[in-house]
XYZ file of C-alpha atoms in Angstrom:
777
model
C 44.505 -41.507 -91.868
C 44.639 -38.323 -93.957
C 47.842 -37.053 -95.506
C 48.746 -33.817 -97.206
C 47.924 -34.282 -100.878
C 45.062 -36.729 -100.311
C 41.715 -35.880 -101.967
C 39.805 -35.690 -98.686
C 36.142 -34.733 -99.067
C 35.053 -31.543 -97.335
C 33.661 -32.397 -93.943
C 31.597 -29.198 -93.948
C 29.411 -30.037 -96.929
C 26.972 -32.603 -95.548
C 26.119 -30.480 -92.528
C 25.583 -27.348 -94.613
C 23.579 -29.121 -97.322
C 21.300 -30.557 -94.641
C 20.665 -27.079 -93.262
C 22.624 -27.637 -90.072
C 24.908 -24.648 -90.397
C 24.752 -21.604 -88.159
C 24.442 -18.459 -90.227
C 23.539 -15.042 -88.903
C 19.802 -15.397 -89.390
C 19.815 -18.778 -87.636
C 20.556 -16.900 -84.409
C 17.729 -15.076 -82.608
C 18.610 -13.949 -79.075
C 15.757 -13.538 -76.550
C 14.007 -10.128 -76.795
C 15.707 -9.441 -80.125
C 14.697 -6.153 -81.790
C 14.972 -5.429 -85.507
C 16.589 -2.480 -87.239
C 16.165 -0.763 -90.586
C 18.410 1.890 -92.102
C 16.983 5.068 -93.588
C 19.161 5.765 -96.600
C 19.684 8.754 -98.814
C 17.838 8.492 -102.137
C 20.245 11.031 -103.643
C 23.907 10.678 -104.550
C 24.866 14.179 -103.458
C 22.781 16.585 -101.401
C 22.628 18.852 -98.388
C 20.391 17.666 -95.559
C 18.163 20.681 -94.876
C 16.092 19.014 -92.174
C 15.360 15.649 -90.610
C 12.186 15.045 -88.613
C 11.942 11.690 -86.824
C 9.016 12.545 -84.514
C 6.437 10.537 -86.433
C 8.769 7.572 -86.661
C 9.452 7.608 -82.927
C 5.698 7.640 -82.230
C 5.019 4.733 -84.578
C 3.840 1.384 -83.130
C 6.603 -0.830 -81.749
C 9.415 1.663 -82.259
C 12.118 1.510 -79.605
C 14.568 4.114 -80.945
C 15.383 6.281 -83.938
C 19.047 7.269 -84.094
C 20.142 10.179 -86.270
C 23.195 12.344 -86.731
C 22.072 14.470 -83.803
C 22.134 11.527 -81.391
C 25.386 10.330 -82.922
C 27.046 13.651 -82.169
C 25.732 13.572 -78.605
C 26.977 10.006 -78.039
C 30.421 10.978 -79.308
C 31.161 7.860 -81.329
C 34.182 8.041 -83.599
C 34.786 7.124 -87.226
C 37.340 5.199 -89.230
C 40.461 6.692 -90.782
C 42.867 4.917 -93.099
C 45.991 3.667 -91.376
C 47.860 4.637 -94.528
C 46.573 7.361 -96.834
C 49.541 7.538 -99.208
C 50.325 10.796 -100.993
C 48.855 12.910 -103.773
C 50.511 13.818 -107.048
C 51.908 17.047 -105.568
C 53.557 15.144 -102.712
C 51.031 16.168 -100.074
C 49.385 13.504 -97.889
C 46.496 11.542 -99.290
C 43.161 13.217 -98.624
C 41.581 10.982 -95.967
C 37.870 11.511 -95.368
C 36.260 9.585 -92.496
C 32.694 8.458 -93.144
C 30.336 9.105 -90.218
C 28.132 6.233 -89.070
C 25.146 8.431 -89.950
C 25.288 11.321 -92.396
C 25.536 14.766 -90.852
C 24.859 17.820 -92.972
C 25.484 16.219 -96.352
C 25.069 12.892 -98.129
C 27.607 11.856 -100.728
C 26.286 8.654 -102.286
C 22.915 7.056 -102.882
C 22.284 4.686 -100.004
C 24.343 6.509 -97.388
C 22.845 5.893 -93.896
C 20.862 8.826 -92.540
C 18.946 7.262 -89.634
C 18.766 3.921 -87.811
C 15.294 2.767 -86.756
C 14.830 0.045 -84.117
C 11.481 -1.606 -83.437
C 9.913 -4.740 -82.004
C 9.524 -6.324 -85.453
C 11.046 -5.895 -88.879
C 7.723 -4.786 -90.343
C 7.315 -2.100 -87.664
C 10.860 -0.880 -88.263
C 10.217 -0.645 -92.013
C 6.982 1.281 -91.503
C 8.662 3.693 -89.109
C 11.608 4.199 -91.446
C 9.197 5.436 -94.088
C 7.909 8.003 -91.596
C 11.339 9.646 -91.167
C 11.011 12.914 -93.074
C 14.221 14.213 -94.632
C 14.425 17.334 -96.790
C 17.351 17.407 -99.227
C 18.810 20.054 -101.498
C 20.386 18.212 -104.455
C 23.963 18.937 -105.478
C 25.516 17.955 -108.797
C 26.904 14.427 -108.623
C 30.205 13.257 -110.098
C 30.423 9.595 -111.071
C 32.790 9.151 -114.002
C 36.473 9.079 -113.047
C 37.601 11.124 -116.060
C 34.997 13.743 -115.191
C 36.017 13.734 -111.517
C 39.663 14.421 -112.391
C 39.022 16.852 -115.234
C 40.176 20.473 -114.780
C 37.412 22.514 -113.221
C 35.400 19.487 -112.133
C 32.802 19.993 -109.431
C 34.422 19.225 -106.075
C 32.849 16.546 -103.941
C 34.479 18.401 -101.050
C 35.173 22.098 -101.311
C 38.385 21.671 -99.348
C 39.692 19.206 -101.953
C 39.376 20.752 -105.421
C 40.274 18.337 -108.166
C 38.832 15.307 -106.292
C 42.175 13.524 -106.048
C 42.365 11.198 -103.032
C 45.828 9.786 -103.681
C 48.331 9.035 -106.427
C 50.555 6.007 -106.068
C 53.573 5.307 -108.258
C 55.808 2.296 -108.629
C 58.777 1.503 -110.820
C 61.463 3.536 -112.582
C 59.871 6.349 -114.588
C 63.088 7.524 -116.248
C 64.181 4.065 -117.375
C 60.700 3.332 -118.685
C 60.506 6.600 -120.615
C 63.913 5.974 -122.183
C 63.057 2.410 -123.156
C 59.791 3.469 -124.768
C 61.499 6.257 -126.722
C 64.073 3.831 -128.099
C 61.743 0.929 -128.825
C 61.138 -0.462 -132.296
C 57.432 -0.876 -131.574
C 55.157 0.865 -129.062
C 51.594 -0.336 -128.652
C 49.098 1.927 -126.881
C 45.647 1.022 -125.651
C 43.092 2.163 -123.065
C 41.962 -0.790 -120.987
C 38.594 -0.488 -119.252
C 37.895 -2.522 -116.120
C 34.278 -2.591 -114.971
C 33.135 -1.985 -111.407
C 31.497 -5.062 -109.910
C 29.519 -6.125 -106.860
C 30.647 -9.140 -104.828
C 27.126 -10.479 -104.174
C 27.904 -13.249 -101.681
C 25.032 -15.684 -101.248
C 24.337 -14.574 -97.659
C 23.218 -10.984 -97.304
C 25.245 -8.695 -95.095
C 23.967 -8.427 -91.542
C 24.729 -8.359 -87.828
C 23.366 -8.710 -84.308
C 24.618 -6.163 -81.797
C 24.230 -6.829 -78.077
C 25.152 -4.676 -75.103
C 25.303 -6.397 -71.708
C 24.843 -3.723 -69.013
C 25.849 -6.113 -66.228
C 29.169 -6.946 -67.903
C 29.427 -3.457 -69.468
C 30.428 -5.374 -72.593
C 29.367 -5.591 -76.213
C 28.954 -8.557 -78.542
C 28.777 -8.403 -82.333
C 27.757 -11.346 -84.483
C 28.255 -10.396 -88.118
C 28.985 -11.511 -91.677
C 32.686 -10.659 -91.624
C 36.049 -11.956 -92.797
C 38.073 -10.990 -89.724
C 36.743 -11.320 -86.175
C 39.815 -9.818 -84.536
C 40.250 -7.072 -87.111
C 36.647 -5.921 -86.795
C 36.935 -6.007 -82.994
C 40.072 -3.873 -83.011
C 38.615 -1.303 -85.405
C 35.271 -0.853 -83.641
C 36.740 -0.844 -80.133
C 39.558 1.555 -80.992
C 38.082 3.918 -83.564
C 34.338 3.967 -82.853
C 33.853 3.367 -79.109
C 37.334 4.245 -77.829
C 37.397 1.343 -75.388
C 39.628 -1.652 -74.623
C 39.183 -4.480 -77.080
C 38.312 -6.924 -74.283
C 34.979 -5.119 -73.907
C 33.894 -6.348 -77.340
C 33.379 -9.921 -78.456
C 33.048 -10.572 -82.201
C 31.628 -13.802 -83.615
C 31.057 -15.262 -87.068
C 30.246 -18.966 -87.308
C 29.290 -19.682 -90.895
C 29.051 -17.121 -93.652
C 27.670 -17.555 -97.138
C 30.618 -16.147 -99.032
C 32.883 -13.175 -98.555
C 35.252 -12.703 -101.523
C 36.917 -9.658 -99.931
C 33.905 -7.355 -100.070
C 32.859 -8.617 -96.622
C 36.229 -7.687 -95.172
C 35.271 -4.110 -94.369
C 33.768 -2.586 -91.245
C 30.383 -1.303 -92.353
C 28.482 1.356 -90.352
C 25.597 -0.968 -89.479
C 27.845 -3.078 -87.233
C 28.633 -0.186 -84.914
C 25.103 1.207 -85.201
C 23.631 -2.098 -83.998
C 25.937 -2.157 -80.978
C 25.067 1.430 -80.121
C 21.355 0.770 -80.650
C 21.502 -2.193 -78.277
C 23.081 0.060 -75.698
C 20.184 2.507 -76.163
C 17.254 0.059 -76.136
C 18.710 -2.531 -73.741
C 18.019 -5.424 -76.090
C 19.876 -7.309 -78.843
C 19.438 -5.553 -82.202
C 19.484 -7.460 -85.478
C 19.997 -5.769 -88.828
C 20.056 -7.696 -92.114
C 20.277 -6.039 -95.526
C 17.949 -7.056 -98.285
C 19.485 -7.822 -101.666
C 18.815 -4.320 -102.937
C 20.679 -2.817 -99.979
C 23.607 -5.137 -100.649
C 23.834 -4.011 -104.257
C 23.514 -0.423 -103.098
C 25.850 -0.326 -100.088
C 28.146 -3.359 -99.942
C 31.684 -2.352 -100.814
C 32.154 -2.692 -104.555
C 35.312 -3.501 -106.448
C 37.548 -2.875 -109.415
C 36.492 -0.300 -111.949
C 38.851 2.104 -113.648
C 40.574 3.190 -116.793
C 44.137 2.189 -117.633
C 46.126 3.930 -120.338
C 48.874 1.442 -121.171
C 51.930 1.447 -123.413
C 53.863 -1.734 -124.181
C 57.206 -1.324 -125.946
C 58.964 -4.079 -127.914
C 62.275 -4.387 -129.725
C 62.689 -5.495 -133.331
C 62.621 -9.167 -132.243
C 59.329 -8.670 -130.389
C 60.873 -8.812 -126.952
C 59.214 -6.621 -124.350
C 61.407 -3.736 -123.253
C 59.054 -1.538 -121.254
C 55.552 -1.150 -119.900
C 53.930 2.039 -118.680
C 50.455 2.303 -117.183
C 48.402 5.236 -115.909
C 45.349 4.113 -113.959
C 42.391 6.172 -112.760
C 39.975 4.612 -110.287
C 36.835 6.054 -108.663
C 37.201 5.038 -105.008
C 33.807 6.296 -103.836
C 32.687 9.261 -101.770
C 34.956 8.585 -98.780
C 38.573 7.629 -98.177
C 38.015 6.212 -94.714
C 40.004 2.989 -94.809
C 43.252 1.795 -96.305
C 41.146 -0.734 -98.230
C 40.302 2.120 -100.621
C 44.031 2.410 -101.344
C 45.205 -1.183 -101.095
C 42.587 -2.509 -103.503
C 44.122 -0.468 -106.315
C 47.836 -0.550 -105.515
C 49.067 -3.669 -103.723
C 48.803 -5.927 -106.757
C 50.714 -3.752 -109.197
C 53.566 -6.248 -109.214
C 51.353 -8.399 -111.443
C 52.058 -5.997 -114.308
C 55.430 -7.702 -114.732
C 53.723 -10.997 -115.460
C 55.803 -14.055 -116.265
C 57.899 -11.985 -118.644
C 61.314 -10.359 -118.627
C 60.312 -6.690 -118.921
C 63.369 -4.573 -118.038
C 61.523 -1.314 -117.297
C 58.055 -0.770 -115.843
C 56.400 2.276 -114.380
C 52.875 2.422 -113.003
C 50.784 5.285 -111.688
C 47.439 4.875 -109.928
C 45.227 7.823 -109.044
C 42.252 7.315 -106.752
C 39.498 9.856 -107.320
C 36.478 10.726 -105.212
C 33.089 10.079 -106.833
C 29.520 10.066 -105.577
C 29.265 6.289 -105.347
C 29.762 3.678 -102.630
C 33.355 2.865 -101.688
C 35.580 0.277 -103.309
C 37.545 -2.559 -101.721
C 39.260 -5.848 -102.451
C 37.287 -8.503 -104.329
C 38.459 -12.014 -105.168
C 42.035 -11.525 -106.248
C 42.381 -8.333 -104.220
C 44.293 -5.808 -106.287
C 45.810 -8.433 -108.575
C 43.326 -9.267 -111.355
C 43.466 -5.776 -112.862
C 47.263 -5.575 -113.402
C 47.333 -9.121 -114.779
C 44.402 -8.256 -117.029
C 46.238 -5.172 -118.300
C 49.483 -6.925 -119.265
C 47.699 -9.894 -120.812
C 45.356 -7.686 -122.832
C 48.316 -5.618 -123.972
C 50.116 -8.749 -125.170
C 47.126 -9.601 -127.360
C 46.756 -6.010 -128.562
C 50.440 -6.003 -129.495
C 50.132 -9.350 -131.258
C 47.213 -8.056 -133.322
C 48.952 -4.801 -134.275
C 52.239 -6.490 -135.144
C 50.757 -9.519 -136.894
C 52.308 -12.010 -134.464
C 50.597 -15.080 -133.056
C 49.641 -14.307 -129.412
C 50.959 -17.664 -128.234
C 54.281 -17.145 -129.982
C 54.635 -13.626 -128.574
C 54.203 -15.059 -125.089
C 56.611 -17.881 -125.812
C 59.283 -15.386 -126.892
C 59.009 -13.411 -123.666
C 58.210 -15.979 -120.958
C 60.866 -16.491 -118.304
C 62.495 -19.918 -118.008
C 63.427 -21.791 -114.858
C 67.047 -20.789 -115.340
C 66.116 -17.195 -114.572
C 64.965 -18.072 -111.034
C 65.195 -16.367 -108.650
C 64.103 -13.427 -110.788
C 63.889 -9.799 -109.661
C 61.223 -7.897 -111.586
C 61.378 -4.260 -112.576
C 58.784 -3.580 -109.860
C 60.956 -4.913 -107.055
C 59.462 -8.356 -106.471
C 61.546 -11.517 -106.520
C 60.052 -14.712 -107.904
C 61.715 -17.518 -105.985
C 60.546 -20.421 -108.135
C 58.143 -21.508 -110.841
C 58.146 -23.175 -114.235
C 56.216 -20.657 -116.307
C 57.126 -22.219 -119.640
C 55.955 -25.649 -118.543
C 52.630 -24.190 -117.408
C 52.280 -22.552 -120.807
C 53.134 -25.571 -122.943
C 51.082 -27.959 -120.807
C 48.085 -25.675 -121.066
C 48.415 -25.344 -124.844
C 48.630 -29.119 -125.211
C 45.740 -29.883 -122.860
C 43.582 -27.192 -124.444
C 44.169 -28.454 -127.993
C 45.674 -25.175 -129.120
C 47.300 -26.769 -132.158
C 43.894 -27.786 -133.504
C 42.267 -24.388 -133.080
C 42.223 -23.558 -136.803
C 40.329 -26.729 -137.592
C 37.770 -25.962 -134.880
C 37.430 -22.408 -136.189
C 36.600 -23.744 -139.620
C 34.101 -26.207 -138.209
C 32.440 -23.477 -136.173
C 32.233 -21.257 -139.235
C 30.353 -23.992 -141.068
C 27.818 -23.891 -138.242
C 27.540 -20.120 -138.570
C 29.551 -19.447 -135.424
C 32.740 -17.524 -134.699
C 35.304 -19.338 -132.554
C 37.929 -17.492 -130.543
C 40.936 -18.602 -128.500
C 42.255 -16.588 -125.577
C 45.362 -17.051 -123.461
C 46.580 -15.602 -120.203
C 49.730 -16.070 -118.170
C 49.879 -14.833 -114.627
C 52.037 -14.644 -111.545
C 51.031 -12.666 -108.470
C 52.273 -12.129 -104.940
C 50.058 -13.549 -102.183
C 50.387 -14.058 -98.432
C 52.076 -10.677 -98.431
C 50.847 -9.143 -95.197
C 50.699 -9.778 -91.466
C 50.552 -13.236 -89.840
C 48.219 -15.956 -88.601
C 47.907 -17.623 -85.222
C 46.741 -21.158 -84.377
C 46.499 -23.146 -81.185
C 46.512 -26.918 -80.750
C 44.852 -27.851 -77.479
C 44.689 -31.356 -76.056
C 42.287 -31.968 -73.188
C 42.837 -34.404 -70.321
C 41.099 -37.212 -72.244
C 43.389 -36.802 -75.258
C 40.838 -34.931 -77.380
C 42.242 -32.280 -79.729
C 40.925 -28.822 -80.594
C 42.526 -26.804 -83.371
C 41.812 -23.072 -83.193
C 42.579 -20.593 -85.962
C 42.312 -16.835 -86.303
C 41.437 -17.129 -89.986
C 37.791 -17.123 -91.056
C 36.040 -19.760 -93.153
C 33.425 -18.469 -95.557
C 33.386 -21.398 -97.939
C 37.040 -22.393 -98.345
C 36.882 -25.661 -96.377
C 39.344 -24.642 -93.675
C 38.249 -27.317 -91.219
C 38.973 -30.060 -93.740
C 42.252 -28.542 -94.877
C 43.871 -27.629 -91.588
C 42.745 -30.749 -89.757
C 44.341 -32.624 -92.645
C 47.603 -30.713 -92.160
C 47.601 -31.331 -88.407
C 46.721 -35.002 -88.851
C 49.541 -35.428 -91.362
C 52.060 -33.748 -89.081
C 51.031 -35.760 -86.022
C 50.456 -38.995 -87.925
C 46.927 -39.399 -86.609
C 43.367 -39.478 -87.947
C 41.642 -36.099 -88.390
C 38.377 -37.557 -87.094
C 39.145 -36.743 -83.473
C 40.172 -33.144 -84.126
C 37.684 -30.347 -83.488
C 38.187 -27.138 -85.473
C 37.164 -23.728 -84.121
C 37.384 -20.234 -85.571
C 35.456 -16.988 -85.769
C 35.178 -16.023 -82.092
C 37.468 -13.398 -80.615
C 36.811 -14.745 -77.107
C 37.849 -18.283 -78.046
C 40.795 -17.665 -80.374
C 43.618 -15.515 -79.028
C 44.553 -13.665 -82.199
C 44.035 -13.655 -85.927
C 44.043 -11.486 -89.016
C 41.421 -13.082 -91.247
C 40.840 -14.598 -94.640
C 42.018 -12.504 -97.584
C 44.667 -12.545 -100.290
C 44.878 -16.367 -100.764
C 46.930 -16.279 -97.571
C 45.452 -18.983 -95.376
C 47.092 -22.082 -96.857
C 50.435 -20.325 -96.449
C 49.986 -18.674 -93.063
C 47.553 -20.978 -91.270
C 48.959 -24.190 -92.739
C 52.462 -23.189 -91.729
C 51.334 -22.098 -88.265
C 49.635 -25.490 -87.787
C 52.900 -27.170 -88.758
C 54.847 -25.098 -86.229
C 52.350 -25.790 -83.442
C 52.342 -29.511 -84.239
C 56.136 -29.648 -84.072
C 56.005 -27.978 -80.655
C 53.455 -30.549 -79.471
C 55.752 -33.327 -80.606
C 58.727 -31.684 -78.897
C 56.907 -31.413 -75.555
C 55.469 -34.890 -75.985
C 58.949 -36.283 -76.544
C 60.053 -34.893 -73.165
C 57.068 -36.447 -71.392
C 57.493 -39.740 -73.250
C 61.165 -39.878 -72.268
C 60.132 -39.530 -68.625
C 57.437 -42.213 -68.913
C 59.699 -44.624 -70.800
C 62.686 -43.886 -68.599
C 64.860 -43.044 -71.571
C 66.962 -40.145 -72.776
C 65.005 -37.580 -74.768
C 67.393 -37.945 -77.704
C 66.516 -41.647 -77.880
C 62.792 -40.987 -78.362
C 61.472 -41.271 -81.895
C 58.030 -40.139 -83.026
C 55.945 -41.507 -85.898
C 52.294 -42.294 -86.595
C 51.048 -40.987 -83.265
C 53.508 -43.028 -81.180
C 56.620 -42.209 -79.190
C 59.131 -45.053 -78.996
C 62.591 -45.749 -77.651
C 64.813 -46.210 -80.670
C 65.750 -49.826 -81.268
C 63.195 -51.228 -78.791
C 59.527 -52.126 -78.659
C 58.833 -49.738 -75.775
C 56.079 -47.366 -76.939
C 53.655 -44.791 -75.572
C 50.945 -43.200 -77.708
C 50.326 -39.496 -78.259
C 46.982 -39.854 -76.448
C 48.645 -41.426 -73.435
C 51.201 -38.653 -73.343
C 48.430 -36.052 -73.538
C 46.557 -37.614 -70.639
C 49.717 -37.784 -68.569
C 50.463 -34.133 -69.297
C 47.510 -33.120 -67.110
C 48.665 -35.176 -64.130
C 51.258 -33.100 -62.300
C 52.478 -35.935 -60.008
C 53.459 -38.004 -63.055
C 55.522 -35.204 -64.609
C 59.078 -34.176 -63.857
C 59.365 -30.826 -62.050
C 60.654 -28.951 -65.113
C 57.546 -29.673 -67.235
C 54.417 -27.586 -66.755
C 51.103 -29.473 -66.732
C 48.898 -29.292 -69.811
C 49.342 -30.129 -73.457
C 48.703 -27.175 -75.719
C 50.897 -25.173 -78.040
C 50.501 -22.261 -80.398
C 52.055 -21.440 -83.735
C 52.447 -18.191 -85.636
C 53.622 -17.688 -89.172
C 53.701 -14.596 -91.338
C 55.535 -11.623 -92.675
C 58.386 -11.272 -90.219
C 61.945 -10.203 -90.869
C 63.260 -11.840 -94.008
C 59.883 -13.319 -94.919
C 58.713 -12.797 -98.500
C 55.405 -13.468 -100.267
C 54.757 -16.506 -102.399
C 54.083 -16.354 -106.127
C 51.382 -18.707 -107.438
C 51.340 -18.715 -111.213
C 49.630 -20.387 -114.119
C 48.370 -20.383 -117.671
C 44.711 -20.326 -118.723
C 43.269 -21.035 -122.171
C 39.690 -20.085 -122.998
C 37.686 -21.004 -126.069
C 34.421 -19.267 -126.931
C 31.905 -19.273 -129.733
C 29.884 -16.241 -130.803
C 26.525 -16.323 -132.526
C 26.801 -13.443 -135.046
C 23.021 -13.109 -135.296
C 22.541 -12.326 -131.594
C 25.991 -11.464 -130.276
C 25.674 -14.198 -127.644
C 28.977 -15.537 -126.312
C 29.220 -19.177 -125.253
C 32.156 -20.625 -123.351
C 32.845 -23.988 -124.998
C 36.235 -25.023 -123.625
C 38.404 -23.919 -120.729
C 41.801 -25.245 -119.662
C 43.971 -24.136 -116.754
C 47.355 -25.244 -115.455
C 48.205 -23.607 -112.132
C 51.229 -23.802 -109.862
C 50.095 -23.290 -106.286
C 53.102 -25.048 -104.827
C 52.326 -28.062 -102.673
C 48.672 -29.006 -103.017
C 47.202 -29.753 -99.617
C 43.973 -31.252 -100.965
C 43.392 -31.662 -104.718
C 39.593 -31.629 -104.381
C 39.673 -28.258 -102.667
C 42.317 -27.043 -105.122
C 39.980 -27.787 -108.038
C 37.038 -26.208 -106.251
C 38.910 -22.988 -105.615
C 40.031 -22.737 -109.246
C 36.520 -23.531 -110.516
C 34.936 -20.822 -108.374
C 37.541 -18.274 -109.355
C 37.096 -18.956 -113.074
C 33.353 -18.527 -112.727
C 33.743 -15.141 -111.052
C 36.351 -13.912 -113.514
C 34.438 -15.062 -116.591
C 31.222 -13.604 -115.193
C 32.787 -10.159 -114.950
C 33.832 -10.362 -118.585
C 30.481 -11.636 -119.837
C 27.879 -9.980 -117.636
C 28.713 -8.029 -114.505
C 28.863 -4.257 -114.443
C 27.801 -1.791 -111.731
C 26.398 1.229 -113.553
C 25.249 4.684 -112.412
C 23.400 7.479 -114.140
C 26.153 9.864 -115.172
C 24.218 13.000 -114.277
C 22.448 12.041 -111.028
C 24.694 9.298 -109.638
C 21.653 7.043 -109.250
C 22.526 3.320 -109.391
C 21.111 1.687 -112.505
C 21.902 -1.857 -111.378
C 20.023 -2.046 -108.117
C 18.654 -5.575 -108.419
C 19.334 -8.849 -110.191
C 16.895 -7.671 -112.853
C 19.565 -5.137 -113.856
C 22.812 -6.593 -112.513
C 23.365 -9.836 -114.382
C 24.630 -12.789 -112.365
C 25.813 -16.046 -113.978
C 24.114 -19.422 -113.841
C 25.652 -22.859 -114.088
C 24.694 -23.257 -117.750
C 26.678 -20.133 -118.660
C 29.891 -22.118 -118.202
C 31.484 -25.101 -119.850
C 33.421 -27.891 -118.175
C 36.727 -26.687 -116.766
C 39.802 -28.843 -117.424
C 42.034 -28.167 -114.415
C 45.602 -29.362 -113.872
C 48.401 -28.557 -111.473
C 52.111 -28.052 -111.936
C 53.459 -28.290 -108.394
C 56.662 -26.340 -107.796
C 56.950 -26.048 -104.001
C 58.336 -22.850 -102.544
C 60.941 -22.777 -99.794
C 59.316 -19.709 -98.243
C 57.144 -21.688 -95.827
C 57.300 -25.119 -94.182
C 54.659 -26.685 -96.423
C 55.863 -25.334 -99.754
C 52.393 -23.932 -100.539
C 51.786 -20.803 -102.606
C 48.004 -20.253 -102.452
C 45.269 -20.945 -104.990
C 42.179 -18.977 -103.946
C 42.700 -16.195 -106.495
C 44.192 -18.156 -109.386
C 40.951 -18.779 -111.264
C 39.815 -15.163 -111.253
C 43.221 -13.749 -112.117
C 43.574 -16.106 -115.072
C 39.994 -16.044 -116.342
C 39.535 -12.308 -116.831
C 42.114 -11.877 -119.636
C 41.718 -15.384 -121.063
C 37.991 -14.990 -121.714
C 38.281 -11.403 -122.951
C 41.110 -12.318 -125.292
C 39.068 -15.224 -126.641
C 36.095 -12.965 -127.380
C 38.231 -10.417 -129.190
C 39.960 -13.194 -131.114
C 36.541 -14.391 -132.301
C 35.554 -10.856 -133.306
C 38.821 -10.483 -135.205
C 37.888 -13.527 -137.306
C 35.009 -11.417 -138.676
C 37.058 -8.233 -139.023
C 35.208 -6.630 -136.106
C 36.884 -4.132 -133.758
C 37.957 -5.231 -130.289
C 35.669 -4.437 -127.386
C 36.091 -3.897 -123.648
C 34.327 -5.720 -120.818
C 31.563 -6.609 -120.256
C 31.033 -8.469 -123.509
C 27.263 -8.254 -123.480
C 25.387 -9.624 -126.495
C 24.431 -6.099 -127.565
C 28.020 -4.868 -127.434
C 29.287 -7.907 -129.338
C 26.506 -7.582 -131.921
C 27.252 -3.881 -132.481
C 30.949 -4.652 -132.956
C 30.039 -7.223 -135.579
C 27.859 -4.682 -137.382
C 30.937 -2.457 -137.621
C 33.083 -5.266 -138.994
C 35.059 -5.047 -142.179
C 35.608 -8.092 -144.396
C 38.720 -10.002 -143.379
């Protein structure tokens, strides 16, 4: 028997570790052809000519698709559902990206042609034979340069390169509070652009069945139903039931696999042309070049405090390069939907935030673990430390002064969000105690004797999750009593089968062993949104609960008929229906079997035993607010600038914990990704040509296990009343907390040597140079 809260081991692990998973490249349909994309080597150029004759004549080539064929086929392109507005009030400047470039390329790696051949090697050889003549155009990469007066326009019809400007908060109140404040701290926060780099490379298999006049896409995606809807509606202009989308296992997603990349539609079209399944799989270089990237931007922030060091206002102006196209709302949502995190766990009466998305000759941006939330949390938590340093106040004490107490709940922030519950102060104090904060000075002295600099960094966070759409599940019993649980959410490493079978087993009072879990197939599951935004524990878990309650309700009616009792007299517990006060019992399995036998049912009960459940953002529904405190401790070697994480403590409130093993795993993974961005990761481009400078793992640094210390993880469960399970979500907590905690720790260590603060990434060279500029403390 498995209950909610039990540390149940992931059922997925043994199968995957033994190589028994089904990833994209494990599938090879009969007569499968292979595809290669011809990509632009330039970041900005006119296409003067494209000659594919030699490629089409190459051995094994089945088709070469270019912009000319694309125009003739009449396939569509994606447009953002919401483009927002620009600073002058006009609509956001939406710019659909064609599946294949036509006339001009606007980033290095943009698809120009799609080559299909019998084998991968033949497709690669033919791709090299596609002759394209380009006329280079000046590239714009830096966001300040893109938005500068007189900047070269990436599109002539959009001088100034502004895609959108989004504002939130009360500008007048914020301005007044800053003018009247005793202290105003100003700082430019730099957030690096990063690549998601999931373990499995991006890829797909497109199949067109002429007999069925139907398409099938198997791809590395985070939303089967979302991808189906977008391709069917926007690209092919056909009913969604003509497209089946499948994703069994996927080696990581993290948000950057949530988009609808051109290769998916190109493979479907190519299959239509050649009459065979077409597989395309990116190599690692292509992933670094063309996977959606994330974050990046400059934030000019002002934090105002009164004479007692209480926060009175926060103002931020953010500039983000969104890439060469504004073709999906992801380009907008990844910079704006998490702005509520600027309020933090603090009582800040006035906040105003502005975000401007600018076009640049680079690949597009999108959500990455944490969505749009890590950046705002990083900004407020860096500003707290900057303020503490300028004012000579201990960073922990400054947070203690301003952190909201439980008596303030529910609390309406200056950005319009309402925290329903949470014990922010308890998180903070528990984290300080567990992390040995009181003994930090002694450890600093000991580190100094070893020739090392020790730094302590804190971060508090609270963010809104499960803030969009809904999720659908179905619980299906068969005539033998077997159970299948189907979910519209995708599993790319989260352990959904373990978690949601555990929830269903708890609700029905049965063992999870007999439950089969299915997801990732638009033909099998009726509906679904996908896995993003730490939403699945909230939406899917709650939907499972609703469906289970409906199963019990129908089962109670059938049991009453079988036991010849009134329905109100039937009790249910531990997989058994019983007549209250008697020993007359019928099991859930027996009820399920009976449900498929029409002669044994009363006339008002339909045969079958299956129910669905939906839960999400309906009328009156509000997001949940996971929160926590993270404490990082680092040591710096002054001789080399090397940063070593030596201690890390986190106390997170994710509401009810469904499975503590999976809770810890999610926090661990998130910390690793957040710390890695601070220490290593940075997508870089040549400022004059737009050429990527981090096109492989030789240039883009990825972390290894020995780059991290042991993580001390704890939970402070404060269940929310906003869903049936009381869960808040934990998938993003580690990343959101780690970014500022690790950066603050590094700058604290530098401050011990009188060195100036630095911005991410804290590479050894950057740290070493800061130390060379140090002044004696």
